[in-house]
Every structure is written in structure tokens, then in C-alpha cells.
XYZ file of C-alpha atoms in Angstrom:
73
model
C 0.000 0.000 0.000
C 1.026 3.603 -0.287
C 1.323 5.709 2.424
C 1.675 9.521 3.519
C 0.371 9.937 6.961
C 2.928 10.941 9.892
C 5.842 11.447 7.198
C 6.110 14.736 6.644
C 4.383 14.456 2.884
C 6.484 12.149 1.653
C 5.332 8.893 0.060
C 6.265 5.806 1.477
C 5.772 2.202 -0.020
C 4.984 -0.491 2.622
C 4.613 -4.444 2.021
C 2.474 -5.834 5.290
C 2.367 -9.389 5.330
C 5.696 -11.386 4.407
C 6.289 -13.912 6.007
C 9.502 -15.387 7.887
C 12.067 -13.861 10.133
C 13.838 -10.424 10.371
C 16.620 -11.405 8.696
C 14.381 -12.925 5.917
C 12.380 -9.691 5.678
C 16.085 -7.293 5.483
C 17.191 -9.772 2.411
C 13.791 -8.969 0.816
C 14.044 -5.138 1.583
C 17.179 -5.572 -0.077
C 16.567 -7.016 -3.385
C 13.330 -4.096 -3.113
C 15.305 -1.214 -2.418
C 17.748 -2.434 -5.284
C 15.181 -2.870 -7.665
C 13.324 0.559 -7.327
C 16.932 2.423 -6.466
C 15.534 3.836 -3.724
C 16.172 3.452 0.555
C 14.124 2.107 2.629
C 13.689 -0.258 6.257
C 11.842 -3.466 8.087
C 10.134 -1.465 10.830
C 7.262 -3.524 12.946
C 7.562 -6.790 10.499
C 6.671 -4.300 7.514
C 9.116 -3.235 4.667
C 9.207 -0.047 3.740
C 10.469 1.490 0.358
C 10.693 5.551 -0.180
C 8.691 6.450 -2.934
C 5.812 5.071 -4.977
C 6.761 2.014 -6.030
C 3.632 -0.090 -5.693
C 3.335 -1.419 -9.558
C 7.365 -2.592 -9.432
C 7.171 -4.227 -6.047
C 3.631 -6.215 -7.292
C 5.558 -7.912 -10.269
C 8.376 -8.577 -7.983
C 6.641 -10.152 -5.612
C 3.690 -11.956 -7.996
C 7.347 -12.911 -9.650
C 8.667 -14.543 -6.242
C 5.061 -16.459 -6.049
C 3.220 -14.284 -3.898
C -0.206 -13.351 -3.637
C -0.264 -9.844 -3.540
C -3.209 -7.560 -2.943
C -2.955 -3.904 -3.587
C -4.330 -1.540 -0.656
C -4.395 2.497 -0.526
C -4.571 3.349 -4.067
């Protein structure tokens, strides 16, 4: 979903949902962060990219076998 609120304006990309372990979740913020060429953190079991990025990250992940659902415009 994409997200504005409590971030001083700026858009935020955040994937809810993943399964498996921090360390599982910072590889995976990884390989997102390097495919949009943007920053971004695991906060609360969520990844979080900077920037709208929703329609990359949803072929990524469908790509990966996921079943993603698209939230928040």
C-alpha cells in the first residue's frame, strides 16, 4: 500500500504481510530497495520502500510467487 500519513508528505511504499524472520524480511528489503533504487527499512515486520513504487514491487513479488493484494490506491 502507499502511504503519507505521519511522514512529513512524503510517500512511502509499505509491504504488510511477508512472512519469515527479520533477517528474511532485510534480504527482501534488499533485493526491493535495489530494484526501485531507492532506501528504505523493516520497521514492525513491515518493509518499507521511499517512494511510490507499488506497480514494481507487485511484479516482484507476484514474480517470487506471492499473492499480492494492492491496498491504498
Amino acid at each position: 500500500m502507499r502511504d503519507r500519513k505521519q511522514r512529513g508528505g512524503k510517500t512511502v511504499t509499505v509491504i504488510t504481510g511477508l512472512p519469515g524472520q527479520s533477517s528474511e524480511l532485510a534480504a527482501m528489503a534488499q533485493q526491493l530497495k535495489k530494484l526501485c533504487g531507492t532506501g528504505g527499512t523493516v520497521k514492525d515486520g513491515n518493509v518499507e520502500i521511499q517512494g511510490d513504487h507499488c506497480d514494481k514491487i507487485q511484479e516482484k513479488l507476484t514474480s517470487l510467487g506471492y499473492k499480492v493484494k494492492r491496498a491504498g490506491g
